[in-house]
CSV table of C-alpha atoms and ligand atoms in Angstrom, one decimal:
chain,number,residue,atom,x,y,z
G,1261,UNK,CA,0.0,0.0,0.0
G,1262,UNK,CA,0.9,3.6,-0.2
G,1263,UNK,CA,0.5,6.2,2.6
G,1264,UNK,CA,-1.7,8.4,0.4
G,1265,UNK,CA,-4.1,5.6,-0.5
G,1266,UNK,CA,-7.2,5.1,1.7
G,1267,UNK,CA,-8.0,1.6,0.4
G,1268,UNK,CA,-7.3,-0.7,-2.5
G,1269,UNK,CA,-10.2,-1.2,-4.9
G,1270,UNK,CA,-8.5,-3.6,-7.3
G,1271,UNK,CA,-5.2,-5.4,-6.7
G,1272,UNK,CA,-2.8,-6.7,-9.3
G,1273,UNK,CA,-4.3,-10.2,-9.5
G,1274,UNK,CA,-7.9,-8.9,-9.9
G,1275,UNK,CA,-6.7,-6.4,-12.6
G,1276,UNK,CA,-5.0,-9.0,-14.6
G,1277,UNK,CA,-7.9,-11.4,-14.4
G,1278,UNK,CA,-10.3,-8.6,-15.5
G,1279,UNK,CA,-8.0,-7.8,-18.4
G,1280,UNK,CA,-7.9,-11.5,-19.5
G,1281,UNK,CA,-11.7,-11.5,-19.7
G,1282,UNK,CA,-11.8,-8.3,-21.8
G,1283,UNK,CA,-8.9,-9.4,-24.0
G,1284,UNK,CA,-10.9,-12.5,-24.9
G,1285,UNK,CA,-13.9,-10.3,-25.9
G,1286,UNK,CA,-11.7,-8.1,-28.0
G,1287,UNK,CA,-10.1,-11.0,-29.7
G,1288,UNK,CA,-13.5,-12.5,-30.5
G,1289,UNK,CA,-14.6,-9.2,-32.0
G,1290,UNK,CA,-11.6,-8.6,-34.2
G,1291,UNK,CA,-10.5,-12.1,-35.2
G,1292,UNK,CA,-9.9,-12.1,-39.0
G,1293,UNK,CA,-10.0,-8.3,-39.3
G,1294,UNK,CA,-7.3,-5.7,-39.2
G,1295,UNK,CA,-7.5,-3.3,-36.3
G,1296,UNK,CA,-5.5,-0.6,-34.5
G,1297,UNK,CA,-5.5,-0.1,-30.7
G,1298,UNK,CA,-5.4,3.6,-30.1
G,1299,UNK,CA,-4.2,4.3,-26.5
G,1300,UNK,CA,-5.2,7.7,-25.0
G,1301,UNK,CA,-2.2,9.1,-23.2
G,1302,UNK,CA,-1.1,9.4,-20.6
G,1303,UNK,CA,-3.6,7.5,-18.4
G,1304,UNK,CA,-4.2,4.4,-20.5
G,1305,UNK,CA,-0.6,3.5,-21.2
G,1306,UNK,CA,-0.4,0.9,-18.4
G,1307,UNK,CA,-3.7,-0.7,-19.2
G,1308,UNK,CA,-3.1,-0.7,-23.0
G,1309,UNK,CA,0.3,-2.4,-22.6
G,1310,UNK,CA,-1.1,-5.2,-20.4
G,1311,UNK,CA,-4.2,-5.5,-22.7
G,1312,UNK,CA,-2.4,-5.8,-26.0
G,1313,UNK,CA,-0.1,-8.6,-24.7
G,1314,UNK,CA,-3.2,-10.7,-24.0
G,1315,UNK,CA,-4.6,-10.3,-27.5
G,1316,UNK,CA,-3.1,-13.1,-29.6
G,1317,UNK,CA,-4.2,-11.8,-33.0
G,1318,UNK,CA,-2.5,-9.2,-35.3
G,1319,UNK,CA,-3.0,-5.6,-34.3
G,1320,UNK,CA,-1.3,-2.2,-34.7
G,1321,UNK,CA,-0.7,0.4,-32.0
G,1322,UNK,CA,-1.2,4.1,-32.1
G,1323,UNK,CA,-1.5,6.9,-29.6
G,1324,UNK,CA,-3.5,10.1,-29.1
G,1325,UNK,CA,-3.2,12.5,-26.2
G,1326,UNK,CA,-6.1,14.2,-24.4
G,1327,UNK,CA,-5.9,16.2,-21.3
G,1328,UNK,CA,-8.4,18.3,-19.5
G,1329,UNK,CA,-7.4,21.8,-18.4
G,1330,UNK,CA,-8.7,22.7,-15.0
G,1331,UNK,CA,-8.0,22.1,-11.4
G,1332,UNK,CA,-8.1,19.2,-9.1
G,1333,UNK,CA,-10.5,16.3,-9.5
G,1334,UNK,CA,-13.0,18.0,-11.9
G,1335,UNK,CA,-12.4,17.9,-15.6
G,1336,UNK,CA,-12.3,21.2,-17.5
G,1337,UNK,CA,-11.9,21.9,-21.2
G,1338,UNK,CA,-10.4,19.2,-23.3
G,1339,UNK,CA,-7.1,19.6,-25.2
G,1340,UNK,CA,-6.4,17.0,-27.9
G,1341,UNK,CA,-2.6,17.3,-28.1
G,1342,UNK,CA,-1.8,15.2,-31.2
G,1343,UNK,CA,-3.2,12.6,-33.5
G,1344,UNK,CA,-1.7,9.6,-35.3
G,1345,UNK,CA,-0.8,10.2,-39.0
G,1346,UNK,CA,-3.8,10.4,-41.4
G,1347,UNK,CA,-2.7,7.0,-42.8
G,1348,UNK,CA,-3.1,5.4,-39.3
G,1349,UNK,CA,-6.8,6.6,-39.1
G,1350,UNK,CA,-8.3,6.8,-42.5
G,1351,UNK,CA,-10.1,3.6,-43.5
G,1352,UNK,CA,-9.0,1.8,-40.3
G,1353,UNK,CA,-10.9,-0.1,-37.6
G,1354,UNK,CA,-9.9,1.6,-34.4
G,1355,UNK,CA,-10.2,0.4,-30.8
G,1356,UNK,CA,-9.8,3.5,-28.6
G,1357,UNK,CA,-8.5,2.6,-25.2
G,1358,UNK,CA,-8.8,4.8,-22.2
G,1359,UNK,CA,-8.1,4.6,-18.4
G,1360,UNK,CA,-11.5,5.7,-17.1
G,1361,UNK,CA,-14.9,6.7,-18.5
G,1362,UNK,CA,-16.1,9.5,-16.2
G,1363,UNK,CA,-18.3,12.2,-17.7
G,1364,UNK,CA,-17.8,10.7,-21.1
G,1365,UNK,CA,-16.7,13.9,-22.7
G,1366,UNK,CA,-13.2,12.8,-23.6
G,1367,UNK,CA,-14.2,9.6,-25.4
G,1368,UNK,CA,-17.2,11.2,-27.1
G,1369,UNK,CA,-15.0,13.9,-28.4
G,1370,UNK,CA,-12.3,11.6,-29.6
G,1371,UNK,CA,-14.7,9.2,-31.3
G,1372,UNK,CA,-16.3,12.1,-33.2
G,1373,UNK,CA,-12.8,13.4,-34.2
G,1374,UNK,CA,-11.6,10.0,-35.4
G,1375,UNK,CA,-14.7,9.4,-37.5
G,1376,UNK,CA,-14.4,12.9,-38.9
G,1377,UNK,CA,-10.8,12.0,-39.9
G,1378,UNK,CA,-12.1,9.0,-41.9
G,1379,UNK,CA,-11.9,6.0,-39.5
G,1380,UNK,CA,-13.9,3.0,-40.9
G,1381,UNK,CA,-15.0,2.0,-37.4
G,1382,UNK,CA,-14.4,3.2,-33.9
G,1383,UNK,CA,-15.0,1.1,-30.8
G,1384,UNK,CA,-14.0,1.9,-27.3
G,1385,UNK,CA,-12.5,0.0,-24.4
G,1386,UNK,CA,-12.1,1.4,-20.9
G,1387,UNK,CA,-10.3,0.0,-17.9
G,1388,UNK,CA,-12.7,1.7,-15.4
G,1389,UNK,CA,-16.2,3.0,-15.9
G,1390,UNK,CA,-17.9,5.4,-13.4
G,1391,UNK,CA,-21.5,5.5,-14.8
G,1392,UNK,CA,-22.7,7.7,-11.9
G,1393,UNK,CA,-20.8,10.7,-13.3
G,1394,UNK,CA,-21.9,10.5,-16.9
G,1395,UNK,CA,-22.7,14.0,-18.4
G,1396,UNK,CA,-23.1,12.9,-22.1
G,1397,UNK,CA,-24.8,9.8,-23.4
G,1398,UNK,CA,-21.9,7.4,-23.9
G,1399,UNK,CA,-21.3,3.7,-23.5
G,1400,UNK,CA,-18.0,1.8,-23.9
G,1401,UNK,CA,-18.0,-1.3,-26.0
G,1402,UNK,CA,-15.7,-3.0,-23.6
G,1403,UNK,CA,-14.9,-2.3,-20.0
G,1404,UNK,CA,-13.0,-4.1,-17.3
G,1405,UNK,CA,-14.5,-2.7,-14.0
G,1406,UNK,CA,-17.2,-0.5,-12.9
G,1407,UNK,CA,-16.3,1.9,-10.0
G,1408,UNK,CA,-18.4,4.0,-7.6
G,1409,UNK,CA,-18.2,7.8,-7.7
G,1410,UNK,CA,-14.9,8.4,-6.0
G,1411,UNK,CA,-11.5,9.6,-7.1
G,1412,UNK,CA,-9.1,6.8,-7.9
G,1413,UNK,CA,-5.4,6.6,-8.6
G,1414,UNK,CA,-2.9,4.0,-9.7
G,1415,UNK,CA,-2.4,1.6,-12.7
G,1416,UNK,CA,-1.9,4.6,-15.0
G,1417,UNK,CA,-4.4,7.0,-13.2
G,1418,UNK,CA,-2.8,10.0,-11.7
G,1419,UNK,CA,-3.5,12.9,-9.3
G,1420,UNK,CA,-1.5,16.0,-10.2
G,1421,UNK,CA,0.8,13.8,-12.3
G,1422,UNK,CA,1.6,11.3,-9.5
G,1423,UNK,CA,0.6,7.7,-8.6
G,1424,UNK,CA,0.5,6.4,-12.2
G,1425,UNK,CA,3.1,3.7,-11.2
G,1426,UNK,CA,1.1,2.1,-8.4
G,1427,UNK,CA,0.4,-1.5,-9.5
G,1428,UNK,CA,-3.1,-1.4,-8.0
G,1429,UNK,CA,-6.2,0.9,-8.2
G,1430,UNK,CA,-6.9,2.8,-4.9
G,1431,UNK,CA,-9.0,5.6,-3.5
G,1432,UNK,CA,-6.9,8.6,-2.6
G,1433,UNK,CA,-7.1,10.0,0.9
G,1434,UNK,CA,-9.3,13.1,0.9
G,1435,UNK,CA,-6.6,15.1,2.6
G,1436,UNK,CA,-4.3,14.5,-0.4
G,1437,UNK,CA,-6.5,16.2,-2.9
G,1438,UNK,CA,-7.7,18.9,-0.5
G,1439,UNK,CA,-4.0,19.7,0.3
G,1440,UNK,CA,-3.2,20.4,-3.4
G,1441,UNK,CA,-6.6,21.5,-4.7
G,1442,UNK,CA,-5.0,24.0,-7.1
G,1443,UNK,CA,-3.0,21.4,-9.1
G,1444,UNK,CA,-4.3,20.2,-12.5
G,1445,UNK,CA,-4.5,16.4,-12.9
E,2806,5GP,P1,-14.2,12.2,-18.9
E,2806,5GP,O1,-14.0,13.1,-20.1
E,2806,5GP,O2,-14.9,10.9,-19.1
E,2806,5GP,O3,-14.9,13.0,-17.8
E,2806,5GP,O4,-12.9,12.0,-18.2
E,2806,5GP,C1,-12.0,11.1,-18.5
E,2806,5GP,C2,-10.6,11.5,-17.9
E,2806,5GP,O5,-10.8,12.1,-16.6
E,2806,5GP,C3,-9.8,10.3,-17.6
E,2806,5GP,O6,-9.1,9.9,-18.8
E,2806,5GP,C4,-9.0,10.7,-16.5
E,2806,5GP,O7,-7.8,11.3,-16.9
E,2806,5GP,C5,-9.8,11.7,-15.7
E,2806,5GP,N1,-10.5,11.0,-14.5
E,2806,5GP,C6,-11.8,10.9,-14.4
E,2806,5GP,N2,-12.1,10.2,-13.2
E,2806,5GP,C7,-10.9,10.0,-12.6
E,2806,5GP,C8,-10.5,9.4,-11.4
E,2806,5GP,O8,-11.3,8.9,-10.6
E,2806,5GP,N3,-9.2,9.4,-11.1
E,2806,5GP,C9,-8.3,9.9,-12.0
E,2806,5GP,N4,-7.0,9.8,-11.6
E,2806,5GP,N5,-8.6,10.5,-13.2
E,2806,5GP,C10,-9.9,10.5,-13.5
E,2807,MG,MG1,-7.0,10.5,-19.0
């Protein structure tokens, strides 16, 4: 455990078992078809790298970067920092992978943008899903775990840039985000 973590929600063993399950669903969906896993940086890099190693069929890998401006644990305006080359999107079947589906704004925006840029098909896969917080109508095609409405860190998820390297998912102690409420995540 880590001194800033209130409690562990999912440990390493549970995470890998959950990913095995979703990797099988993804494999069934794409068997016999070309597809590209598009990992949304930075948060999904840990999840995406574990996920792709459990998918035994051919795939390509690409990255996009999305970050919300704004303070603390609320998401603000979205900045899409870069996209893969046109040739990596146009006419391709894309599986957009993110760390957590919260309000849904990030993925809704990215799906629209990738379709606008000519993707043949866009599906989504999230590590965590927080349905209680949804602000736009959005559903992921694949998800590993559902979580309650609380701020979590670890396994790629950060607070103010930290905790991404924790091998588990935990709830951050309240005093940790109240202490640094002015820092963007
Ligand atoms: P959405 O656009 O769905 O509201 O937000 C998605 C992004 O918000 C995620 O990719 C993640 O960066 C951030 N986010 C939402 N909920 C949490 C959370 O509980 N913990 C952390 N660390 N980030 C979160
Ligand atoms: Mg993120």
